[in-house]
Amino acid sequence: MKSPPPILILSGEVHLLRRRRLSAIKSGSLVNGWSVDGINAEAPGALDGALGGSVLFGDGHTLVVVGSPHKADLDVLKAHAAEKDPDTTLLLHVEGKVDARTKFGKWCKTQSAVWEDYAQPASFKRVDEAVDFVIGEAKLNGVTIERKLAHHLVTKNTDDLGILSFEILKIATLARLDGSTSIEVAHLAGGMAALSEAEVTPISDALARKDASALLRALQRHKETTKGDPTIRTTRFLSASVLRWMTAAHLTNLPEAEAAQELGVSPWVYKNFVAPPAQRWGAKGTRNLVKQLAASERALLNGCVSPWLVLCSRLLHACATS
């Protein structure tokens, strides 16, 4: 029987695919009867402790996921990589791109046989790869989608795989509820009804970052490209996100997985789209945002001459004062 590898390397800027691969490796290790542990290489003695722990306390093989591996003692990694029958496999998890200029990066190049890198595709390939992803994601959700529909979803919205995964989950659910095994135009239109607010997304993104300059630009662009008064649609779209942020800001005592469950979102969505703005704005700031959005909507309903100006000024003021 082939001995387990002493070293595995997992890296890449495509976070969704990298994290899915990490989850698959950990699950496969457990199925094989391995123990699974995790350390941060920045912690003094963590790596030595992980390598010595399996010898002292474990009877079987151990997979140790090593965070911040570029901070580890490279000589220790090299020595372990040379092991012939190791008790421990170190999975070096790099959350992003490996810096090829560093000693660690240069050493990783020598470990190409055990290195999986989920790199961001070149800009001219991103749409095609996102379309392929949508087709595969639909299959994972028990339905099919024609390539031209997948292409429409990507080009009309985003090539971000994390967001596409979330949207395909919704659209595939609509298709299955309709008794269909394939995503049709009607399902895509239904699933994109909420997604038709894509032009509001830059506003939400800037608000999430608390970036007043970007927020002002996004608000101006949205008003210039929208017929009629966009206040109600914008406030209600933003309210859905802000209420989530506010709830998350009050769940800081819970682990991320539990907080995500409370909010009814995946841990990945929670970590990447909910927790950061919740932490940035805080409980008080998110409550203030909810108040400002409600006041802006009331201004319209009460016949204010320029409700859009009220919304813009209130959001910009919140960025400056919260």
Short mmCIF file of C-alpha atoms in Angstrom, two decimals:
data_model
loop_
_atom_site.label_atom_id
_atom_site.label_comp_id
_atom_site.label_asym_id
_atom_site.label_seq_id
_atom_site.Cartn_x
_atom_site.Cartn_y
_atom_site.Cartn_z
CA MET A 1 0.00 0.00 0.00
CA LYS A 2 1.33 3.42 -0.95
CA SER A 3 2.39 5.57 1.99
CA PRO A 4 0.51 8.84 2.55
CA PRO A 5 2.37 11.93 1.32
CA PRO A 6 4.24 13.87 3.99
CA ILE A 7 3.30 17.23 2.43
CA LEU A 8 0.36 18.60 0.46
CA ILE A 9 0.08 22.22 -0.68
CA LEU A 10 -3.22 23.95 -1.41
CA SER A 11 -3.35 27.57 -2.56
CA GLY A 12 -5.12 29.96 -4.89
CA GLU A 13 -7.14 33.13 -5.22
CA VAL A 14 -10.34 31.34 -6.27
CA HIS A 15 -11.47 30.95 -2.70
CA LEU A 16 -14.62 28.90 -3.32
CA LEU A 17 -12.84 26.15 -5.26
CA ARG A 18 -9.87 26.12 -2.89
CA ARG A 19 -12.06 25.80 0.18
CA ARG A 20 -14.17 23.10 -1.44
CA ARG A 21 -11.01 21.15 -2.18
CA LEU A 22 -9.84 21.64 1.40
CA SER A 23 -13.16 20.31 2.68
CA ALA A 24 -12.96 17.32 0.34
CA ILE A 25 -9.43 16.44 1.51
CA LYS A 26 -10.44 16.66 5.15
CA SER A 27 -13.57 14.56 4.58
CA GLY A 28 -11.62 11.96 2.61
CA SER A 29 -9.04 11.77 5.37
CA LEU A 30 -11.72 11.08 7.97
CA VAL A 31 -13.26 8.39 5.75
CA ASN A 32 -9.83 6.74 5.55
CA GLY A 33 -9.65 6.67 9.33
CA TRP A 34 -7.17 9.52 9.70
CA SER A 35 -7.27 12.09 12.45
CA VAL A 36 -7.66 15.68 11.26
CA ASP A 37 -6.17 18.64 13.09
CA GLY A 38 -5.33 22.26 12.34
CA ILE A 39 -2.64 24.70 13.44
CA ASN A 40 -1.41 28.18 12.61
CA ALA A 41 2.28 28.17 11.75
CA GLU A 42 2.63 31.64 13.28
CA ALA A 43 2.05 30.20 16.76
CA PRO A 44 5.40 29.37 18.43
CA GLY A 45 5.99 25.63 18.63
CA ALA A 46 2.76 24.76 16.79
CA LEU A 47 4.45 22.94 13.91
CA ASP A 48 6.85 20.98 16.12
CA GLY A 49 3.95 20.08 18.39
CA ALA A 50 1.85 18.82 15.48
CA LEU A 51 4.66 16.65 14.14
CA GLY A 52 5.47 15.25 17.56
CA GLY A 53 1.86 14.82 18.65
CA SER A 54 1.00 11.92 16.36
CA VAL A 55 4.04 9.98 17.52
CA LEU A 56 3.28 10.52 21.18
CA PHE A 57 -0.50 10.19 21.24
CA GLY A 58 -1.85 8.81 17.98
CA ASP A 59 -2.05 5.28 16.64
CA GLY A 60 -3.05 6.17 13.07
CA HIS A 61 -2.23 8.75 10.45
CA THR A 62 -2.95 12.43 11.02
CA LEU A 63 -3.73 15.20 8.56
CA VAL A 64 -2.68 18.59 9.91
CA VAL A 65 -3.99 21.64 8.07
CA VAL A 66 -1.33 24.33 8.45
CA GLY A 67 -2.50 27.94 8.24
CA SER A 68 0.00 30.69 7.32
CA PRO A 69 2.53 28.06 6.18
CA HIS A 70 4.83 30.76 4.80
CA LYS A 71 5.52 31.62 8.45
CA ALA A 72 6.67 28.08 9.25
CA ASP A 73 10.29 27.04 9.69
CA LEU A 74 11.19 26.09 6.13
CA ASP A 75 13.90 23.66 7.29
CA VAL A 76 11.28 21.74 9.28
CA LEU A 77 9.00 21.57 6.23
CA LYS A 78 11.86 20.38 4.02
CA ALA A 79 12.85 17.70 6.52
CA HIS A 80 9.28 16.45 6.82
CA ALA A 81 8.82 16.44 3.04
CA ALA A 82 11.73 13.99 2.86
CA GLU A 83 10.04 11.50 5.23
CA LYS A 84 9.42 8.10 3.63
CA ASP A 85 6.72 6.71 5.93
CA PRO A 86 5.30 9.67 7.86
CA ASP A 87 2.75 9.50 10.66
CA THR A 88 1.55 12.97 9.70
CA THR A 89 0.62 14.69 6.44
CA LEU A 90 0.99 18.44 6.55
CA LEU A 91 -1.52 20.21 4.33
CA LEU A 92 -0.05 23.67 3.77
CA HIS A 93 -3.07 25.90 3.18
CA VAL A 94 -2.30 29.27 1.56
CA GLU A 95 -5.34 31.55 1.41
CA GLY A 96 -4.43 33.23 -1.83
CA LYS A 97 -1.44 33.34 -4.14
CA VAL A 98 1.94 31.95 -3.10
CA ASP A 99 4.57 34.65 -3.36
CA ALA A 100 7.05 33.12 -5.80
CA ARG A 101 9.75 35.59 -4.73
CA THR A 102 10.04 34.18 -1.21
CA LYS A 103 12.03 31.17 -0.05
CA PHE A 104 8.77 29.44 0.74
CA GLY A 105 7.41 30.15 -2.74
CA LYS A 106 10.56 28.90 -4.44
CA TRP A 107 10.44 25.72 -2.38
CA CYS A 108 6.76 25.18 -3.28
CA LYS A 109 7.81 25.06 -6.96
CA THR A 110 9.94 22.02 -6.14
CA GLN A 111 6.84 20.31 -4.71
CA SER A 112 4.69 20.57 -7.86
CA ALA A 113 3.62 16.91 -7.61
CA VAL A 114 1.71 17.63 -4.38
CA TRP A 115 0.73 21.27 -5.02
CA GLU A 116 -2.80 22.24 -6.09
CA ASP A 117 -3.20 25.91 -6.98
CA TYR A 118 -6.60 27.43 -7.73
CA ALA A 119 -5.30 30.51 -9.51
CA GLN A 120 -7.48 33.31 -10.84
CA PRO A 121 -7.89 32.72 -14.59
CA ALA A 122 -6.67 35.28 -17.08
CA SER A 123 -9.27 38.01 -17.73
CA PHE A 124 -10.04 36.73 -21.24
CA LYS A 125 -10.80 33.27 -19.84
CA ARG A 126 -12.91 34.28 -16.85
CA VAL A 127 -16.29 34.27 -18.59
CA ASP A 128 -15.77 30.85 -20.21
CA GLU A 129 -14.54 29.33 -16.97
CA ALA A 130 -17.44 30.88 -15.07
CA VAL A 131 -19.87 29.43 -17.63
CA ASP A 132 -18.29 25.98 -17.21
CA PHE A 133 -18.61 26.43 -13.44
CA VAL A 134 -22.33 27.31 -13.71
CA ILE A 135 -22.99 24.20 -15.82
CA GLY A 136 -21.16 22.02 -13.29
CA GLU A 137 -22.83 23.74 -10.35
CA ALA A 138 -26.26 23.13 -11.84
CA LYS A 139 -25.40 19.44 -12.16
CA LEU A 140 -24.35 19.35 -8.50
CA ASN A 141 -27.79 20.73 -7.67
CA GLY A 142 -29.55 18.00 -9.64
CA VAL A 143 -30.46 19.93 -12.79
CA THR A 144 -28.96 20.87 -16.14
CA ILE A 145 -28.58 24.22 -17.86
CA GLU A 146 -27.88 24.99 -21.50
CA ARG A 147 -24.62 26.73 -22.18
CA LYS A 148 -26.29 29.79 -23.70
CA LEU A 149 -28.37 30.29 -20.54
CA ALA A 150 -25.30 29.85 -18.36
CA HIS A 151 -23.51 32.40 -20.51
CA HIS A 152 -26.42 34.82 -20.11
CA LEU A 153 -26.34 34.44 -16.31
CA VAL A 154 -22.61 35.16 -16.19
CA THR A 155 -22.44 38.05 -18.65
CA LYS A 156 -25.51 39.81 -17.27
CA ASN A 157 -24.40 39.54 -13.66
CA THR A 158 -20.98 38.42 -12.51
CA ASP A 159 -18.17 35.95 -13.08
CA ASP A 160 -17.55 35.64 -9.31
CA LEU A 161 -17.87 31.92 -8.58
CA GLY A 162 -19.01 32.39 -5.01
CA ILE A 163 -21.95 34.56 -6.03
CA LEU A 164 -22.76 32.30 -8.99
CA SER A 165 -22.82 29.26 -6.71
CA PHE A 166 -25.32 31.01 -4.45
CA GLU A 167 -27.50 32.11 -7.38
CA ILE A 168 -27.49 28.69 -9.06
CA LEU A 169 -28.63 27.15 -5.77
CA LYS A 170 -31.67 29.47 -5.82
CA ILE A 171 -32.41 29.01 -9.52
CA ALA A 172 -31.99 25.22 -9.37
CA THR A 173 -34.37 25.12 -6.42
CA LEU A 174 -36.97 26.99 -8.49
CA ALA A 175 -36.53 24.49 -11.32
CA ARG A 176 -36.93 21.47 -9.03
CA LEU A 177 -40.00 22.98 -7.35
CA ASP A 178 -41.42 23.31 -10.85
CA GLY A 179 -40.81 19.60 -11.41
CA SER A 180 -38.14 20.27 -14.01
CA THR A 181 -34.78 18.57 -14.36
CA SER A 182 -33.37 21.50 -16.31
CA ILE A 183 -33.11 25.23 -15.79
CA GLU A 184 -35.27 26.98 -18.39
CA VAL A 185 -35.63 30.65 -19.28
CA ALA A 186 -38.56 31.08 -16.88
CA HIS A 187 -36.54 29.67 -13.96
CA LEU A 188 -33.60 31.87 -14.82
CA ALA A 189 -35.86 34.91 -15.00
CA GLY A 190 -37.49 34.01 -11.70
CA GLY A 191 -34.19 33.45 -9.97
CA MET A 192 -32.79 36.64 -11.45
CA ALA A 193 -35.74 38.74 -10.30
CA ALA A 194 -33.84 39.53 -7.14
CA LEU A 195 -30.65 39.48 -9.16
CA SER A 196 -32.09 42.07 -11.51
CA GLU A 197 -31.05 44.43 -8.76
CA ALA A 198 -27.46 43.80 -9.88
CA GLU A 199 -27.09 47.48 -10.69
CA VAL A 200 -27.63 48.19 -6.97
CA THR A 201 -24.84 45.79 -5.97
CA PRO A 202 -22.04 48.39 -6.31
CA ILE A 203 -23.93 50.55 -3.81
CA SER A 204 -24.21 47.64 -1.39
CA ASP A 205 -20.55 46.74 -1.87
CA ALA A 206 -19.39 50.30 -1.17
CA LEU A 207 -21.65 50.50 1.87
CA ALA A 208 -20.28 47.18 3.11
CA ARG A 209 -16.75 48.60 2.86
CA LYS A 210 -17.88 51.89 4.49
CA ASP A 211 -16.27 53.62 1.51
CA ALA A 212 -18.00 57.00 1.18
CA SER A 213 -16.24 57.95 -2.09
CA ALA A 214 -17.14 54.69 -3.82
CA LEU A 215 -20.66 54.91 -2.38
CA LEU A 216 -21.20 58.38 -3.84
CA ARG A 217 -19.97 57.26 -7.27
CA ALA A 218 -22.20 54.17 -7.19
CA LEU A 219 -25.25 56.20 -6.15
CA GLN A 220 -24.67 58.75 -8.92
CA ARG A 221 -24.15 56.06 -11.55
CA HIS A 222 -27.27 54.20 -10.44
CA LYS A 223 -29.43 57.34 -10.63
CA GLU A 224 -28.07 58.22 -14.08
CA THR A 225 -28.83 54.75 -15.48
CA THR A 226 -32.25 54.21 -13.89
CA LYS A 227 -35.60 55.43 -15.18
CA GLY A 228 -37.84 56.99 -12.57
CA ASP A 229 -37.07 57.30 -8.87
CA PRO A 230 -35.01 54.31 -7.66
CA THR A 231 -35.37 55.09 -3.94
CA ILE A 232 -37.81 52.35 -2.91
CA ARG A 233 -36.08 49.59 -4.85
CA THR A 234 -32.68 50.67 -3.56
CA THR A 235 -33.71 50.98 0.09
CA ARG A 236 -35.42 47.59 0.08
CA PHE A 237 -32.49 45.91 -1.63
CA LEU A 238 -30.04 47.46 0.82
CA SER A 239 -32.28 46.73 3.80
CA ALA A 240 -32.09 42.99 3.15
CA SER A 241 -28.29 43.11 3.40
CA VAL A 242 -28.09 45.60 6.25
CA LEU A 243 -30.54 43.63 8.41
CA ARG A 244 -28.30 40.61 7.92
CA TRP A 245 -25.24 42.63 8.92
CA MET A 246 -27.06 43.92 11.99
CA THR A 247 -28.04 40.42 13.07
CA ALA A 248 -24.48 39.16 12.53
CA ALA A 249 -23.13 42.09 14.55
CA HIS A 250 -25.15 40.79 17.51
CA LEU A 251 -23.97 37.17 17.07
CA THR A 252 -20.29 37.76 17.71
CA ASN A 253 -20.34 35.28 20.60
CA LEU A 254 -21.13 32.42 18.19
CA PRO A 255 -18.71 30.49 15.94
CA GLU A 256 -19.04 31.43 12.26
CA ALA A 257 -20.77 28.17 11.31
CA GLU A 258 -23.45 28.63 13.98
CA ALA A 259 -23.95 32.30 13.13
CA ALA A 260 -24.37 31.35 9.45
CA GLN A 261 -26.97 28.78 10.41
CA GLU A 262 -28.86 31.37 12.46
CA LEU A 263 -28.98 33.64 9.42
CA GLY A 264 -29.87 30.84 7.01
CA VAL A 265 -26.82 31.29 4.78
CA SER A 266 -23.86 29.07 3.98
CA PRO A 267 -20.69 29.49 6.07
CA TRP A 268 -18.90 30.67 2.92
CA VAL A 269 -21.48 33.40 2.25
CA TYR A 270 -21.43 34.39 5.91
CA LYS A 271 -17.63 34.64 6.07
CA ASN A 272 -17.22 36.56 2.81
CA PHE A 273 -20.35 38.73 2.55
CA VAL A 274 -21.94 39.07 5.98
CA ALA A 275 -19.29 38.99 8.71
CA PRO A 276 -16.89 41.63 7.26
CA PRO A 277 -19.45 44.49 7.01
CA ALA A 278 -20.99 43.41 10.34
CA GLN A 279 -17.59 43.76 12.01
CA ARG A 280 -16.79 46.97 10.17
CA TRP A 281 -20.06 48.73 11.08
CA GLY A 282 -20.65 47.06 14.43
CA ALA A 283 -23.94 46.70 16.30
CA LYS A 284 -24.48 50.44 16.75
CA GLY A 285 -23.52 51.32 13.17
CA THR A 286 -25.77 48.68 11.59
CA ARG A 287 -28.71 49.82 13.73
CA ASN A 288 -28.10 53.35 12.53
CA LEU A 289 -28.04 52.18 8.91
CA VAL A 290 -31.41 50.47 9.36
CA LYS A 291 -32.81 53.72 10.80
CA GLN A 292 -31.44 55.76 7.89
CA LEU A 293 -32.93 53.41 5.28
CA ALA A 294 -36.31 53.43 7.03
CA ALA A 295 -36.27 57.23 7.23
CA SER A 296 -35.42 57.47 3.54
CA GLU A 297 -38.34 55.24 2.59
CA ARG A 298 -40.69 57.23 4.83
CA ALA A 299 -39.52 60.42 3.11
CA LEU A 300 -40.74 59.05 -0.22
CA LEU A 301 -44.03 57.76 1.18
CA ASN A 302 -44.65 61.14 2.85
CA GLY A 303 -44.28 62.99 -0.45
CA CYS A 304 -40.76 64.37 -0.06
CA VAL A 305 -39.69 66.42 -3.11
CA SER A 306 -36.38 64.54 -3.51
CA PRO A 307 -36.37 61.23 -1.61
CA TRP A 308 -33.31 60.07 -3.55
CA LEU A 309 -31.32 63.02 -2.23
CA VAL A 310 -32.51 62.13 1.29
CA LEU A 311 -31.29 58.54 0.86
CA CYS A 312 -27.91 59.60 -0.52
CA SER A 313 -27.26 62.15 2.20
CA ARG A 314 -28.31 59.79 5.00
CA LEU A 315 -26.08 56.94 3.76
CA LEU A 316 -23.08 59.21 3.26
CA HIS A 317 -23.62 60.75 6.70
CA ALA A 318 -23.76 57.26 8.24
CA CYS A 319 -20.43 56.39 6.60
CA ALA A 320 -18.86 59.51 8.03
CA THR A 321 -20.25 59.25 11.58
CA SER A 322 -20.85 55.58 12.44
#
